[in-house]
Amino acid sequence: MPADFVIAIDGPAGSGKSSTARAVARALSLAHLDSGALYRAVTLAALRRGVPIEEGRLHALSQSGAIRLVLKNDEFVPTLGGVDVSTDVRSEAVTADVSAVAAMPLVRDWVNGELRRAARQHNRGVVVDGRDIGTVVFPDARLKVFLTAEVSERARRRAIQDGGSLESADIHALGEVIAARDDADSTRAVAPLRPAPDAVVIDTTAISFAAQVEQIAGLARRVHVD
Ligand code: CDP
């Protein structure tokens, strides 16, 4: 596939975009680029270095060169001071602050530049997942997919992913946290979460992971041949 071949997968928290994007990339021998990991890396860097969650300070932090995307086995991983932080960025503390960080236009500009640079670096093409990939970052992506699922199902999947409790009260509580983050991401002024007009919307509530990966890989093969 050509160097500028981009597949954009957007959707809310727990819709399965990152794991789906990774599997689609593998099926097509493309690289995977998780934009949320970069917002999380900026948040982690701020928490670790005691930098206040304030736009000017975070802009300076992002431009300091401390945070970089590094390609490892066809996966772009976030690094902080040269150390892979792909696990650390998933912490609860980071999750609690990341939507506020991602609402800052100067942080978004920096992340978007890094994403575009990473995509250009990879000679076969990339599958990029996030909230605004098809709408803002790669508006010319060859294929745009928007994944959705009911909140309760997304909470259940997130609990499994994080090894958390599957008790219904706990799933309900997690669902409320997820719904609050969806709301923050969908109602913010800059690059709100919404499907691009030309995105294929797939509701994954009732379909298997393998089926959704196969559906998207099939769509990608078709646009590549066209
Ligand atoms: O994996 P999960 O859905 O929990 O979140 P993520 O993809 O790691 O993204 C974390 C946060 O970064 C989201 O809640 C958004 O606030 C923000 N984000 C964004 O604004 N734009 C993107 N393209 C990706 C993430």
Short mmCIF file of C-alpha atoms and ligand atoms in Angstrom, two decimals:
data_model
loop_
_atom_site.label_atom_id
_atom_site.label_comp_id
_atom_site.label_asym_id
_atom_site.label_seq_id
_atom_site.Cartn_x
_atom_site.Cartn_y
_atom_site.Cartn_z
CA MET A 1 0.00 0.00 0.00
CA PRO A 2 1.30 3.52 -0.80
CA ALA A 3 3.10 5.69 1.80
CA ASP A 4 0.16 8.06 2.11
CA PHE A 5 -2.30 5.26 2.78
CA VAL A 6 -4.11 6.20 6.00
CA ILE A 7 -7.02 4.40 7.63
CA ALA A 8 -8.73 6.52 10.31
CA ILE A 9 -10.61 4.79 13.12
CA ASP A 10 -12.44 7.12 15.51
CA GLY A 11 -14.83 6.49 18.36
CA PRO A 12 -15.57 6.98 22.05
CA ALA A 13 -13.79 5.39 25.03
CA GLY A 14 -14.04 1.62 25.14
CA SER A 15 -15.42 1.29 21.62
CA GLY A 16 -12.44 -0.92 20.85
CA LYS A 17 -10.75 1.46 18.43
CA SER A 18 -7.17 0.90 19.59
CA SER A 19 -7.30 -2.89 19.69
CA THR A 20 -9.24 -2.93 16.41
CA ALA A 21 -6.80 -0.53 14.75
CA ARG A 22 -3.86 -2.64 15.92
CA ALA A 23 -5.41 -5.84 14.54
CA VAL A 24 -6.39 -4.19 11.23
CA ALA A 25 -2.82 -2.86 10.87
CA ARG A 26 -1.44 -6.34 11.48
CA ALA A 27 -3.83 -7.93 8.98
CA LEU A 28 -2.75 -5.46 6.29
CA SER A 29 0.97 -5.18 7.24
CA LEU A 30 0.58 -1.48 8.09
CA ALA A 31 1.79 0.38 11.18
CA HIS A 32 -0.52 1.28 14.07
CA LEU A 33 -0.63 4.79 15.50
CA ASP A 34 -2.70 5.43 18.65
CA SER A 35 -3.27 9.19 18.94
CA GLY A 36 -4.78 8.89 22.44
CA ALA A 37 -1.45 7.50 23.67
CA LEU A 38 0.20 10.79 22.74
CA TYR A 39 -2.38 12.87 24.68
CA ARG A 40 -1.84 10.47 27.54
CA ALA A 41 1.96 10.86 27.28
CA VAL A 42 1.67 14.66 27.59
CA THR A 43 -0.56 14.15 30.64
CA LEU A 44 1.83 11.62 32.18
CA ALA A 45 4.80 13.93 31.61
CA ALA A 46 2.96 16.78 33.36
CA LEU A 47 2.01 14.59 36.33
CA ARG A 48 5.54 13.19 36.71
CA ARG A 49 7.27 16.53 36.39
CA GLY A 50 4.78 18.49 38.50
CA VAL A 51 3.84 20.74 35.57
CA PRO A 52 0.43 22.39 36.14
CA ILE A 53 -2.36 21.40 33.72
CA GLU A 54 -2.25 24.78 32.03
CA GLU A 55 -2.09 25.32 28.27
CA GLY A 56 1.07 27.44 28.04
CA ARG A 57 3.00 25.12 30.34
CA LEU A 58 1.85 21.98 28.53
CA HIS A 59 2.63 23.50 25.16
CA ALA A 60 6.19 24.19 26.33
CA LEU A 61 6.44 20.67 27.74
CA SER A 62 5.25 19.08 24.50
CA GLN A 63 7.77 21.13 22.50
CA SER A 64 10.67 20.26 24.82
CA GLY A 65 11.48 17.07 22.88
CA ALA A 66 10.92 14.88 25.96
CA ILE A 67 7.91 13.09 24.43
CA ARG A 68 8.42 11.18 21.19
CA LEU A 69 6.73 8.49 19.15
CA VAL A 70 9.06 5.60 18.34
CA LEU A 71 8.28 2.85 15.84
CA LYS A 72 8.66 -0.64 17.35
CA ASN A 73 7.48 -3.69 15.43
CA ASP A 74 5.02 -1.65 13.34
CA GLU A 75 3.60 0.03 16.45
CA PHE A 76 4.27 3.70 17.24
CA VAL A 77 4.84 3.79 21.01
CA PRO A 78 5.01 6.91 23.20
CA THR A 79 8.35 7.50 24.94
CA LEU A 80 9.21 9.94 27.71
CA GLY A 81 12.88 10.78 28.06
CA GLY A 82 13.61 7.88 25.71
CA VAL A 83 11.72 5.32 27.85
CA ASP A 84 8.69 3.43 26.50
CA VAL A 85 5.68 4.59 28.58
CA SER A 86 2.95 2.75 26.67
CA THR A 87 1.85 0.94 29.85
CA ASP A 88 2.29 3.89 32.23
CA VAL A 89 0.05 6.14 30.12
CA ARG A 90 -2.93 3.85 30.85
CA SER A 91 -2.93 4.67 34.60
CA GLU A 92 -6.08 5.95 36.30
CA ALA A 93 -4.39 9.23 37.21
CA VAL A 94 -3.61 9.89 33.55
CA THR A 95 -7.13 8.87 32.47
CA ALA A 96 -8.63 11.32 34.97
CA ASP A 97 -6.75 14.32 33.52
CA VAL A 98 -6.34 13.48 29.85
CA SER A 99 -9.61 15.00 28.56
CA ALA A 100 -8.67 18.39 30.07
CA VAL A 101 -5.24 18.18 28.39
CA ALA A 102 -6.78 17.12 25.07
CA ALA A 103 -9.14 20.13 25.12
CA MET A 104 -6.16 22.55 24.76
CA PRO A 105 -5.71 23.77 21.17
CA LEU A 106 -1.91 24.22 21.46
CA VAL A 107 -1.50 20.66 22.73
CA ARG A 108 -3.72 19.40 19.91
CA ASP A 109 -1.63 21.26 17.30
CA TRP A 110 1.52 19.63 18.62
CA VAL A 111 -0.02 16.13 18.73
CA ASN A 112 -1.41 16.52 15.21
CA GLY A 113 2.01 17.53 13.86
CA GLU A 114 3.60 14.48 15.48
CA LEU A 115 0.92 12.18 14.06
CA ARG A 116 1.35 13.53 10.54
CA ARG A 117 5.12 13.25 10.80
CA ALA A 118 4.88 9.65 12.02
CA ALA A 119 2.48 8.73 9.21
CA ARG A 120 4.86 10.17 6.61
CA GLN A 121 7.75 8.16 8.08
CA HIS A 122 6.14 4.82 7.48
CA ASN A 123 6.52 3.59 3.95
CA ARG A 124 3.60 1.16 3.81
CA GLY A 125 0.87 3.22 5.47
CA VAL A 126 -0.77 3.54 8.88
CA VAL A 127 -3.95 2.80 10.76
CA VAL A 128 -4.55 5.73 13.11
CA ASP A 129 -7.12 5.72 15.91
CA GLY A 130 -8.56 8.53 18.00
CA ARG A 131 -11.39 11.02 18.22
CA ASP A 132 -10.71 13.45 15.36
CA ILE A 133 -8.53 11.48 12.96
CA GLY A 134 -11.02 11.43 10.07
CA THR A 135 -12.38 14.91 10.77
CA VAL A 136 -9.23 16.95 11.51
CA VAL A 137 -5.89 15.13 11.45
CA PHE A 138 -6.23 13.14 8.20
CA PRO A 139 -9.30 14.53 6.41
CA ASP A 140 -8.06 12.82 3.21
CA ALA A 141 -7.75 9.35 4.81
CA ARG A 142 -8.57 6.64 2.27
CA LEU A 143 -10.94 4.94 4.69
CA LYS A 144 -12.70 6.42 7.74
CA VAL A 145 -14.44 4.26 10.30
CA PHE A 146 -16.37 5.40 13.36
CA LEU A 147 -16.84 2.69 15.99
CA THR A 148 -19.62 2.95 18.55
CA ALA A 149 -21.10 0.66 21.19
CA GLU A 150 -23.55 1.03 24.06
CA VAL A 151 -21.99 2.52 27.20
CA SER A 152 -22.66 -0.59 29.32
CA GLU A 153 -20.89 -2.80 26.78
CA ARG A 154 -17.97 -0.38 26.54
CA ALA A 155 -17.67 -0.37 30.35
CA ARG A 156 -17.68 -4.18 30.39
CA ARG A 157 -14.91 -4.34 27.78
CA ARG A 158 -12.83 -1.72 29.58
CA ALA A 159 -13.15 -3.65 32.87
CA ILE A 160 -11.94 -6.81 31.15
CA GLN A 161 -9.07 -4.92 29.49
CA ASP A 162 -7.97 -3.41 32.82
CA GLY A 163 -8.50 -6.62 34.80
CA GLY A 164 -11.17 -4.91 36.92
CA SER A 165 -14.33 -6.19 38.62
CA LEU A 166 -17.23 -7.40 36.46
CA GLU A 167 -19.83 -6.90 39.25
CA SER A 168 -22.79 -5.03 37.81
CA ALA A 169 -22.46 -2.13 40.30
CA ASP A 170 -18.81 -1.70 39.31
CA ILE A 171 -19.61 -1.86 35.59
CA HIS A 172 -22.31 0.73 36.15
CA ALA A 173 -19.87 3.04 37.97
CA LEU A 174 -17.27 2.60 35.22
CA GLY A 175 -19.99 3.36 32.66
CA GLU A 176 -20.64 6.67 34.36
CA VAL A 177 -16.96 7.62 34.20
CA ILE A 178 -16.84 6.65 30.51
CA ALA A 179 -20.03 8.60 29.76
CA ALA A 180 -18.57 11.69 31.47
CA ARG A 181 -15.42 11.45 29.32
CA ASP A 182 -17.56 10.97 26.16
CA ASP A 183 -19.47 14.08 27.13
CA ALA A 184 -16.26 16.11 27.71
CA ASP A 185 -14.82 14.89 24.39
CA SER A 186 -18.02 15.47 22.39
CA THR A 187 -18.89 18.93 23.68
CA ARG A 188 -15.46 20.59 23.68
CA ALA A 189 -14.93 23.55 21.35
CA VAL A 190 -11.92 22.13 19.47
CA ALA A 191 -12.10 18.93 17.40
CA PRO A 192 -15.07 17.38 19.24
CA LEU A 193 -15.69 13.66 18.97
CA ARG A 194 -18.03 13.07 16.03
CA PRO A 195 -18.09 10.91 12.91
CA ALA A 196 -16.75 12.46 9.69
CA PRO A 197 -19.56 12.81 7.12
CA ASP A 198 -17.84 10.20 4.95
CA ALA A 199 -17.10 7.72 7.77
CA VAL A 200 -18.48 4.19 7.83
CA VAL A 201 -20.24 3.92 11.23
CA ILE A 202 -20.05 0.47 12.84
CA ASP A 203 -21.94 -0.32 16.04
CA THR A 204 -19.91 -3.05 17.72
CA THR A 205 -22.26 -3.72 20.66
CA ALA A 206 -23.33 -7.08 19.30
CA ILE A 207 -20.54 -8.12 16.94
CA SER A 208 -17.38 -10.00 17.77
CA PHE A 209 -13.95 -8.45 17.76
CA ALA A 210 -12.83 -10.74 14.92
CA ALA A 211 -15.87 -9.76 12.84
CA GLN A 212 -15.27 -6.04 13.22
CA VAL A 213 -11.58 -6.41 12.34
CA GLU A 214 -12.46 -8.48 9.25
CA GLN A 215 -15.11 -5.97 8.17
CA ILE A 216 -12.69 -3.04 8.34
CA ALA A 217 -9.80 -4.95 6.75
CA GLY A 218 -12.20 -5.93 3.93
CA LEU A 219 -13.24 -2.29 3.40
CA ALA A 220 -9.57 -1.27 3.36
CA ARG A 221 -8.66 -3.88 0.76
CA ARG A 222 -11.51 -2.62 -1.40
CA VAL A 223 -10.50 1.07 -1.26
CA HIS A 224 -6.91 0.08 -1.95
CA VAL A 225 -7.87 -1.80 -5.10
CA ASP A 226 -10.26 0.94 -6.36
O1 CDP B 1 -8.52 4.34 24.99
P1 CDP B 1 -9.47 5.37 25.50
O2 CDP B 1 -10.69 5.45 24.68
O3 CDP B 1 -9.67 5.32 26.95
O4 CDP B 1 -8.82 6.77 25.32
P2 CDP B 1 -7.64 7.19 24.40
O5 CDP B 1 -7.92 6.86 22.96
O6 CDP B 1 -6.37 6.71 25.00
O7 CDP B 1 -7.73 8.79 24.51
C1 CDP B 1 -7.62 9.42 25.77
C2 CDP B 1 -8.20 10.83 25.65
O8 CDP B 1 -7.43 11.59 24.73
C3 CDP B 1 -9.64 10.92 25.18
O9 CDP B 1 -10.58 10.84 26.22
C4 CDP B 1 -9.68 12.29 24.52
O10 CDP B 1 -9.92 13.29 25.48
C5 CDP B 1 -8.28 12.47 24.01
N1 CDP B 1 -8.12 12.23 22.57
C6 CDP B 1 -8.48 13.23 21.72
O11 CDP B 1 -8.97 14.26 22.13
N2 CDP B 1 -8.26 13.11 20.38
C7 CDP B 1 -7.73 11.99 19.88
N3 CDP B 1 -7.51 11.90 18.57
C8 CDP B 1 -7.40 10.93 20.74
C9 CDP B 1 -7.61 11.06 22.09
#
